[in-house]
Amino acid sequence: DAKTTQPPSMDCAEGRAANLPCNHSTISGNEYVYWYRQIHSQGPQYIIHGLKNNETNEMASLIITEDRKSSTLILPHATLRDTAVYYCIVRVGPARGNMLTFGGGTRLMVKP
Amino acid sequence: NAGVTQTPKFQVLKTGQSMTLQCAQDMNHNSMYWYRQDPGMGLRLIYYSASEGTTDKGEVPNGYNVSRLNKREFSLRLESAAPSQTSVYFCASSEEREGGTRRNQPQHFGDGTRLSIL
């Protein structure tokens, strides 16, 4: 699975949009981009995933560049409860043991 | 809206003791997984089960055994606990299965079992 690069930390003001970038320049054609988050002491929570088209659900939007080498997770109106570590993962499932490889992630701090 | 349920939430064991961590999902998912997460690190896959009756090793299987009891339940057993197995254990499930149209589906996680081995 392709590796990803994320900034280690970001701040966001409550009520504003949080834009979390992810670089995956070695992504292959059949690999999906997944986003998960982990709030302190809880299990990882699935947010959204996509292949090449932009995706939106009730939690967030996922913008994937045309060359698929990077993506941005957008939380449109961040709240204090969105403070968490956000993981960008690139994988093709269900090959190779269905592993989700969690890197360092981005620690998002939403401030009042 | 239970999703993935893990029991117990906390456990303290002595070295050499055995125990079984339980996991159940109510989403009719085909695949189930066991991960461990050590402080400051990402999750590592211990074992997974692609369907009822099948299990396979993940990245760090040594010291563990698993049982896919039925479609809902997937248990993780430590036969002789060691301090190196102190960790937070997460169970997950997914609709994902090889072949067909369910190849890239997200995993849904339980809240974890915090295990300390003295």
PDB file of C-alpha atoms in Angstrom:
ATOM      1  CA  ASP A   1       0.000   0.000   0.000  1.00  0.00           C
ATOM      2  CA  ALA A   2       1.203   3.526  -0.790  1.00  0.00           C
ATOM      3  CA  LYS A   3       2.630   5.639   2.000  1.00  0.00           C
ATOM      4  CA  THR A   4       1.056   8.889   3.057  1.00  0.00           C
ATOM      5  CA  THR A   5       2.435  12.130   4.454  1.00  0.00           C
ATOM      6  CA  GLN A   6       0.405  14.348   6.773  1.00  0.00           C
ATOM      7  CA  PRO A   7       1.306  17.389   8.876  1.00  0.00           C
ATOM      8  CA  PRO A   8       1.742  16.318  12.497  1.00  0.00           C
ATOM      9  CA  SER A   9      -0.613  18.927  13.913  1.00  0.00           C
ATOM     10  CA  MET A  10      -3.084  21.651  12.967  1.00  0.00           C
ATOM     11  CA  ASP A  11      -5.300  24.115  14.767  1.00  0.00           C
ATOM     12  CA  CYS A  12      -8.745  25.259  13.705  1.00  0.00           C
ATOM     13  CA  ALA A  13     -11.191  27.771  15.174  1.00  0.00           C
ATOM     14  CA  GLU A  14     -14.551  26.397  16.217  1.00  0.00           C
ATOM     15  CA  GLY A  15     -17.167  26.927  13.527  1.00  0.00           C
ATOM     16  CA  ARG A  16     -14.626  27.312  10.762  1.00  0.00           C
ATOM     17  CA  ALA A  17     -13.774  24.762   8.107  1.00  0.00           C
ATOM     18  CA  ALA A  18     -10.909  22.409   8.884  1.00  0.00           C
ATOM     19  CA  ASN A  19      -8.881  21.398   5.830  1.00  0.00           C
ATOM     20  CA  LEU A  20      -6.573  18.461   6.441  1.00  0.00           C
ATOM     21  CA  PRO A  21      -4.084  17.679   3.667  1.00  0.00           C
ATOM     22  CA  CYS A  22      -2.573  14.326   2.755  1.00  0.00           C
ATOM     23  CA  ASN A  23       0.157  13.561   0.250  1.00  0.00           C
ATOM     24  CA  HIS A  24       0.163  10.127  -1.402  1.00  0.00           C
ATOM     25  CA  SER A  25       2.371  10.668  -4.422  1.00  0.00           C
ATOM     26  CA  THR A  26       3.066   6.934  -4.974  1.00  0.00           C
ATOM     27  CA  ILE A  27      -0.580   5.882  -5.057  1.00  0.00           C
ATOM     28  CA  SER A  28      -1.420   3.259  -7.649  1.00  0.00           C
ATOM     29  CA  GLY A  29      -4.482   3.197  -9.872  1.00  0.00           C
ATOM     30  CA  ASN A  30      -6.574   0.773  -7.827  1.00  0.00           C
ATOM     31  CA  GLU A  31      -5.813   2.169  -4.374  1.00  0.00           C
ATOM     32  CA  TYR A  32      -8.499   3.990  -2.457  1.00  0.00           C
ATOM     33  CA  VAL A  33      -7.972   6.924  -0.084  1.00  0.00           C
ATOM     34  CA  TYR A  34      -9.538   6.396   3.350  1.00  0.00           C
ATOM     35  CA  TRP A  35      -9.843   8.824   6.245  1.00  0.00           C
ATOM     36  CA  TYR A  36     -10.290   7.741   9.845  1.00  0.00           C
ATOM     37  CA  ARG A  37     -10.044   9.656  13.088  1.00  0.00           C
ATOM     38  CA  GLN A  38      -9.301   8.616  16.622  1.00  0.00           C
ATOM     39  CA  ILE A  39     -10.596  10.607  19.534  1.00  0.00           C
ATOM     40  CA  HIS A  40      -8.585  10.081  22.682  1.00  0.00           C
ATOM     41  CA  SER A  41      -9.080   6.610  24.183  1.00  0.00           C
ATOM     42  CA  GLN A  42     -11.676   5.574  21.616  1.00  0.00           C
ATOM     43  CA  GLY A  43     -11.533   3.225  18.670  1.00  0.00           C
ATOM     44  CA  PRO A  44     -10.778   4.648  15.215  1.00  0.00           C
ATOM     45  CA  GLN A  45     -13.837   6.061  13.490  1.00  0.00           C
ATOM     46  CA  TYR A  46     -14.338   5.785   9.741  1.00  0.00           C
ATOM     47  CA  ILE A  47     -15.015   9.152   8.088  1.00  0.00           C
ATOM     48  CA  ILE A  48     -14.979   8.807   4.316  1.00  0.00           C
ATOM     49  CA  HIS A  49     -13.208   7.142   1.395  1.00  0.00           C
ATOM     50  CA  GLY A  50     -12.872   7.563  -2.359  1.00  0.00           C
ATOM     51  CA  LEU A  51     -11.031   6.444  -5.474  1.00  0.00           C
ATOM     52  CA  LYS A  52     -10.807   9.471  -7.748  1.00  0.00           C
ATOM     53  CA  ASN A  53     -14.025  11.440  -7.554  1.00  0.00           C
ATOM     54  CA  ASN A  54     -14.728  13.911  -4.768  1.00  0.00           C
ATOM     55  CA  GLU A  55     -16.947  12.463  -2.084  1.00  0.00           C
ATOM     56  CA  THR A  56     -19.237  13.986   0.534  1.00  0.00           C
ATOM     57  CA  ASN A  57     -21.159  12.498   3.411  1.00  0.00           C
ATOM     58  CA  GLU A  58     -22.758  13.774   6.590  1.00  0.00           C
ATOM     59  CA  MET A  59     -19.400  14.080   8.328  1.00  0.00           C
ATOM     60  CA  ALA A  60     -17.007  15.492   5.765  1.00  0.00           C
ATOM     61  CA  SER A  61     -15.947  16.053   2.181  1.00  0.00           C
ATOM     62  CA  LEU A  62     -13.003  14.413   0.445  1.00  0.00           C
ATOM     63  CA  ILE A  63     -11.275  16.260  -2.367  1.00  0.00           C
ATOM     64  CA  ILE A  64      -8.834  14.189  -4.455  1.00  0.00           C
ATOM     65  CA  THR A  65      -6.590  15.945  -6.963  1.00  0.00           C
ATOM     66  CA  GLU A  66      -6.872  14.977 -10.608  1.00  0.00           C
ATOM     67  CA  ASP A  67      -3.493  13.204 -10.553  1.00  0.00           C
ATOM     68  CA  ARG A  68      -4.560  11.465  -7.283  1.00  0.00           C
ATOM     69  CA  LYS A  69      -1.250  12.321  -5.629  1.00  0.00           C
ATOM     70  CA  SER A  70      -2.850  14.260  -2.816  1.00  0.00           C
ATOM     71  CA  SER A  71      -6.175  14.763  -1.096  1.00  0.00           C
ATOM     72  CA  THR A  72      -7.855  17.054   1.420  1.00  0.00           C
ATOM     73  CA  LEU A  73     -10.373  16.148   4.088  1.00  0.00           C
ATOM     74  CA  ILE A  74     -12.746  19.010   4.821  1.00  0.00           C
ATOM     75  CA  LEU A  75     -14.783  19.292   8.014  1.00  0.00           C
ATOM     76  CA  PRO A  76     -17.104  22.144   7.016  1.00  0.00           C
ATOM     77  CA  HIS A  77     -17.937  23.508  10.470  1.00  0.00           C
ATOM     78  CA  ALA A  78     -15.493  22.180  13.038  1.00  0.00           C
ATOM     79  CA  THR A  79     -16.668  21.717  16.616  1.00  0.00           C
ATOM     80  CA  LEU A  80     -14.727  21.018  19.798  1.00  0.00           C
ATOM     81  CA  ARG A  81     -15.758  17.375  19.472  1.00  0.00           C
ATOM     82  CA  ASP A  82     -13.800  17.141  16.222  1.00  0.00           C
ATOM     83  CA  THR A  83     -10.535  17.414  18.168  1.00  0.00           C
ATOM     84  CA  ALA A  84      -8.804  14.123  17.314  1.00  0.00           C
ATOM     85  CA  VAL A  85      -5.981  12.501  15.393  1.00  0.00           C
ATOM     86  CA  TYR A  86      -6.912  12.162  11.713  1.00  0.00           C
ATOM     87  CA  TYR A  87      -5.401   9.389   9.626  1.00  0.00           C
ATOM     88  CA  CYS A  88      -5.157   9.310   5.861  1.00  0.00           C
ATOM     89  CA  ILE A  89      -4.709   5.746   4.588  1.00  0.00           C
ATOM     90  CA  VAL A  90      -4.221   4.483   1.079  1.00  0.00           C
ATOM     91  CA  ARG A  91      -4.946   0.851   0.367  1.00  0.00           C
ATOM     92  CA  VAL A  92      -6.426  -1.640  -2.005  1.00  0.00           C
ATOM     93  CA  GLY A  93      -8.627  -4.140  -0.237  1.00  0.00           C
ATOM     94  CA  PRO A  94      -8.940  -6.886   0.601  1.00  0.00           C
ATOM     95  CA  ALA A  95      -5.422  -7.842  -0.442  1.00  0.00           C
ATOM     96  CA  ARG A  96      -2.511  -8.619   1.868  1.00  0.00           C
ATOM     97  CA  GLY A  97      -4.357  -9.340   5.039  1.00  0.00           C
ATOM     98  CA  ASN A  98      -6.713  -6.408   4.807  1.00  0.00           C
ATOM     99  CA  MET A  99      -4.316  -4.282   6.809  1.00  0.00           C
ATOM    100  CA  LEU A 100      -5.051  -0.685   7.571  1.00  0.00           C
ATOM    101  CA  THR A 101      -1.659   0.952   7.958  1.00  0.00           C
ATOM    102  CA  PHE A 102      -2.035   3.872  10.332  1.00  0.00           C
ATOM    103  CA  GLY A 103       0.831   6.331  10.134  1.00  0.00           C
ATOM    104  CA  GLY A 104       1.363   9.284  12.429  1.00  0.00           C
ATOM    105  CA  GLY A 105      -1.744  11.185  11.390  1.00  0.00           C
ATOM    106  CA  THR A 106      -2.580  14.833  11.986  1.00  0.00           C
ATOM    107  CA  ARG A 107      -3.535  15.931  15.467  1.00  0.00           C
ATOM    108  CA  LEU A 108      -6.325  18.470  14.938  1.00  0.00           C
ATOM    109  CA  MET A 109      -7.027  20.837  17.789  1.00  0.00           C
ATOM    110  CA  VAL A 110     -10.298  22.760  17.493  1.00  0.00           C
ATOM    111  CA  LYS A 111     -10.187  25.864  19.652  1.00  0.00           C
ATOM    112  CA  PRO A 112     -13.058  27.995  20.975  1.00  0.00           C
TER     113      PRO A 112
ATOM    114  CA  ASN B   1     -27.065   1.128  17.367  1.00  0.00           C
ATOM    115  CA  ALA B   2     -24.416  -1.137  18.946  1.00  0.00           C
ATOM    116  CA  GLY B   3     -22.052  -1.737  15.996  1.00  0.00           C
ATOM    117  CA  VAL B   4     -18.937  -3.519  17.302  1.00  0.00           C
ATOM    118  CA  THR B   5     -18.972  -4.481  20.979  1.00  0.00           C
ATOM    119  CA  GLN B   6     -15.855  -5.532  22.879  1.00  0.00           C
ATOM    120  CA  THR B   7     -15.649  -7.090  26.331  1.00  0.00           C
ATOM    121  CA  PRO B   8     -14.114  -6.544  28.765  1.00  0.00           C
ATOM    122  CA  LYS B   9     -13.178  -2.850  28.549  1.00  0.00           C
ATOM    123  CA  PHE B  10     -10.324  -3.202  31.047  1.00  0.00           C
ATOM    124  CA  GLN B  11      -8.341  -6.167  32.345  1.00  0.00           C
ATOM    125  CA  VAL B  12      -5.244  -6.688  34.448  1.00  0.00           C
ATOM    126  CA  LEU B  13      -3.472 -10.037  34.228  1.00  0.00           C
ATOM    127  CA  LYS B  14      -0.405 -11.601  35.768  1.00  0.00           C
ATOM    128  CA  THR B  15       2.330 -12.994  33.544  1.00  0.00           C
ATOM    129  CA  GLY B  16       1.424 -16.507  32.440  1.00  0.00           C
ATOM    130  CA  GLN B  17      -2.319 -16.154  32.880  1.00  0.00           C
ATOM    131  CA  SER B  18      -4.669 -16.756  30.003  1.00  0.00           C
ATOM    132  CA  MET B  19      -7.728 -14.866  28.875  1.00  0.00           C
ATOM    133  CA  THR B  20     -10.079 -14.386  25.957  1.00  0.00           C
ATOM    134  CA  LEU B  21     -11.144 -11.042  24.546  1.00  0.00           C
ATOM    135  CA  GLN B  22     -14.618 -11.077  23.079  1.00  0.00           C
ATOM    136  CA  CYS B  23     -15.898  -9.174  20.057  1.00  0.00           C
ATOM    137  CA  ALA B  24     -19.353  -9.162  18.487  1.00  0.00           C
ATOM    138  CA  GLN B  25     -20.821  -7.150  15.620  1.00  0.00           C
ATOM    139  CA  ASP B  26     -24.455  -6.684  14.686  1.00  0.00           C
ATOM    140  CA  MET B  27     -23.967  -5.325  11.147  1.00  0.00           C
ATOM    141  CA  ASN B  28     -23.952  -8.711   9.357  1.00  0.00           C
ATOM    142  CA  HIS B  29     -20.389  -8.060   8.220  1.00  0.00           C
ATOM    143  CA  ASN B  30     -18.305 -10.737   6.543  1.00  0.00           C
ATOM    144  CA  SER B  31     -14.836  -9.713   7.720  1.00  0.00           C
ATOM    145  CA  MET B  32     -13.576  -9.197  11.254  1.00  0.00           C
ATOM    146  CA  TYR B  33     -10.196  -8.092  12.563  1.00  0.00           C
ATOM    147  CA  TRP B  34      -8.117  -7.828  15.718  1.00  0.00           C
ATOM    148  CA  TYR B  35      -5.579  -4.997  16.093  1.00  0.00           C
ATOM    149  CA  ARG B  36      -3.338  -3.850  18.888  1.00  0.00           C
ATOM    150  CA  GLN B  37      -2.250  -0.273  19.539  1.00  0.00           C
ATOM    151  CA  ASP B  38       0.748   0.550  21.671  1.00  0.00           C
ATOM    152  CA  PRO B  39       1.322   4.040  23.130  1.00  0.00           C
ATOM    153  CA  GLY B  40       2.120   6.634  20.462  1.00  0.00           C
ATOM    154  CA  MET B  41       1.885   4.096  17.674  1.00  0.00           C
ATOM    155  CA  GLY B  42      -0.526   3.151  14.949  1.00  0.00           C
ATOM    156  CA  LEU B  43      -2.636   0.000  14.873  1.00  0.00           C
ATOM    157  CA  ARG B  44      -1.075  -3.321  13.968  1.00  0.00           C
ATOM    158  CA  LEU B  45      -3.124  -6.236  12.656  1.00  0.00           C
ATOM    159  CA  ILE B  46      -2.934  -9.404  14.761  1.00  0.00           C
ATOM    160  CA  TYR B  47      -5.403 -11.733  13.003  1.00  0.00           C
ATOM    161  CA  TYR B  48      -8.327 -11.371  10.678  1.00  0.00           C
ATOM    162  CA  SER B  49     -11.222 -13.469   9.454  1.00  0.00           C
ATOM    163  CA  ALA B  50     -12.461 -12.942   5.913  1.00  0.00           C
ATOM    164  CA  SER B  51     -15.553 -15.067   6.492  1.00  0.00           C
ATOM    165  CA  GLU B  52     -17.149 -17.395   9.002  1.00  0.00           C
ATOM    166  CA  GLY B  53     -14.897 -20.408   9.500  1.00  0.00           C
ATOM    167  CA  THR B  54     -11.696 -18.822   8.191  1.00  0.00           C
ATOM    168  CA  THR B  55      -8.893 -17.018   9.994  1.00  0.00           C
ATOM    169  CA  ASP B  56      -5.518 -15.706   8.855  1.00  0.00           C
ATOM    170  CA  LYS B  57      -2.450 -14.197  10.467  1.00  0.00           C
ATOM    171  CA  GLY B  58      -1.773 -10.516  10.297  1.00  0.00           C
ATOM    172  CA  GLU B  59       1.366  -8.550  11.043  1.00  0.00           C
ATOM    173  CA  VAL B  60       1.899  -9.573  14.700  1.00  0.00           C
ATOM    174  CA  PRO B  61       0.207 -12.961  15.405  1.00  0.00           C
ATOM    175  CA  ASN B  62       2.731 -14.525  17.788  1.00  0.00           C
ATOM    176  CA  GLY B  63       1.332 -15.257  21.244  1.00  0.00           C
ATOM    177  CA  TYR B  64      -2.303 -15.071  20.127  1.00  0.00           C
ATOM    178  CA  ASN B  65      -5.018 -17.389  18.849  1.00  0.00           C
ATOM    179  CA  VAL B  66      -8.415 -16.523  17.414  1.00  0.00           C
ATOM    180  CA  SER B  67     -11.780 -18.158  16.836  1.00  0.00           C
ATOM    181  CA  ARG B  68     -14.486 -17.044  14.444  1.00  0.00           C
ATOM    182  CA  LEU B  69     -17.329 -18.615  16.381  1.00  0.00           C
ATOM    183  CA  ASN B  70     -20.039 -17.535  13.941  1.00  0.00           C
ATOM    184  CA  LYS B  71     -20.650 -14.598  11.646  1.00  0.00           C
ATOM    185  CA  ARG B  72     -21.196 -12.227  14.585  1.00  0.00           C
ATOM    186  CA  GLU B  73     -18.373 -13.184  16.949  1.00  0.00           C
ATOM    187  CA  PHE B  74     -14.580 -13.173  16.730  1.00  0.00           C
ATOM    188  CA  SER B  75     -12.546 -13.850  19.872  1.00  0.00           C
ATOM    189  CA  LEU B  76      -8.864 -13.309  20.635  1.00  0.00           C
ATOM    190  CA  ARG B  77      -7.091 -15.559  23.137  1.00  0.00           C
ATOM    191  CA  LEU B  78      -3.851 -15.032  25.001  1.00  0.00           C
ATOM    192  CA  GLU B  79      -2.742 -18.484  26.199  1.00  0.00           C
ATOM    193  CA  SER B  80       0.157 -17.321  28.380  1.00  0.00           C
ATOM    194  CA  ALA B  81       0.172 -13.552  28.800  1.00  0.00           C
ATOM    195  CA  ALA B  82       3.470 -11.654  28.693  1.00  0.00           C
ATOM    196  CA  PRO B  83       4.215  -8.031  29.671  1.00  0.00           C
ATOM    197  CA  SER B  84       4.966  -7.269  25.979  1.00  0.00           C
ATOM    198  CA  GLN B  85       1.282  -7.903  25.281  1.00  0.00           C
ATOM    199  CA  THR B  86       0.230  -4.938  27.398  1.00  0.00           C
ATOM    200  CA  SER B  87      -1.682  -2.854  24.900  1.00  0.00           C
ATOM    201  CA  VAL B  88      -5.063  -1.602  23.779  1.00  0.00           C
ATOM    202  CA  TYR B  89      -6.829  -4.172  21.617  1.00  0.00           C
ATOM    203  CA  PHE B  90      -9.346  -3.152  18.982  1.00  0.00           C
ATOM    204  CA  CYS B  91     -11.763  -5.342  17.113  1.00  0.00           C
ATOM    205  CA  ALA B  92     -13.182  -4.215  13.774  1.00  0.00           C
ATOM    206  CA  SER B  93     -15.586  -5.507  11.163  1.00  0.00           C
ATOM    207  CA  SER B  94     -16.237  -4.772   7.514  1.00  0.00           C
ATOM    208  CA  GLU B  95     -18.584  -5.739   4.697  1.00  0.00           C
ATOM    209  CA  GLU B  96     -15.459  -6.297   2.657  1.00  0.00           C
ATOM    210  CA  ARG B  97     -14.860  -9.657   1.027  1.00  0.00           C
ATOM    211  CA  GLU B  98     -12.659 -10.908  -1.757  1.00  0.00           C
ATOM    212  CA  GLY B  99     -14.251 -11.089  -5.159  1.00  0.00           C
ATOM    213  CA  GLY B 100     -17.614  -9.677  -6.028  1.00  0.00           C
ATOM    214  CA  THR B 101     -18.478  -6.032  -5.543  1.00  0.00           C
ATOM    215  CA  ARG B 102     -17.602  -5.617  -1.867  1.00  0.00           C
ATOM    216  CA  ARG B 103     -13.861  -5.142  -2.179  1.00  0.00           C
ATOM    217  CA  ASN B 104     -13.235  -1.695  -0.770  1.00  0.00           C
ATOM    218  CA  GLN B 105     -15.368  -1.172   2.272  1.00  0.00           C
ATOM    219  CA  PRO B 106     -14.438   0.645   5.473  1.00  0.00           C
ATOM    220  CA  GLN B 107     -13.745  -1.026   8.775  1.00  0.00           C
ATOM    221  CA  HIS B 108     -15.789  -0.158  11.841  1.00  0.00           C
ATOM    222  CA  PHE B 109     -14.100  -0.371  15.218  1.00  0.00           C
ATOM    223  CA  GLY B 110     -15.111  -1.144  18.767  1.00  0.00           C
ATOM    224  CA  ASP B 111     -14.018   0.993  21.698  1.00  0.00           C
ATOM    225  CA  GLY B 112     -11.169  -1.309  22.678  1.00  0.00           C
ATOM    226  CA  THR B 113      -9.988  -3.472  25.547  1.00  0.00           C
ATOM    227  CA  ARG B 114      -7.236  -1.991  27.694  1.00  0.00           C
ATOM    228  CA  LEU B 115      -5.063  -4.887  28.831  1.00  0.00           C
ATOM    229  CA  SER B 116      -2.239  -4.638  31.367  1.00  0.00           C
ATOM    230  CA  ILE B 117       0.015  -7.594  32.117  1.00  0.00           C
ATOM    231  CA  LEU B 118       2.125  -7.416  35.226  1.00  0.00           C
TER     232      LEU B 118
END
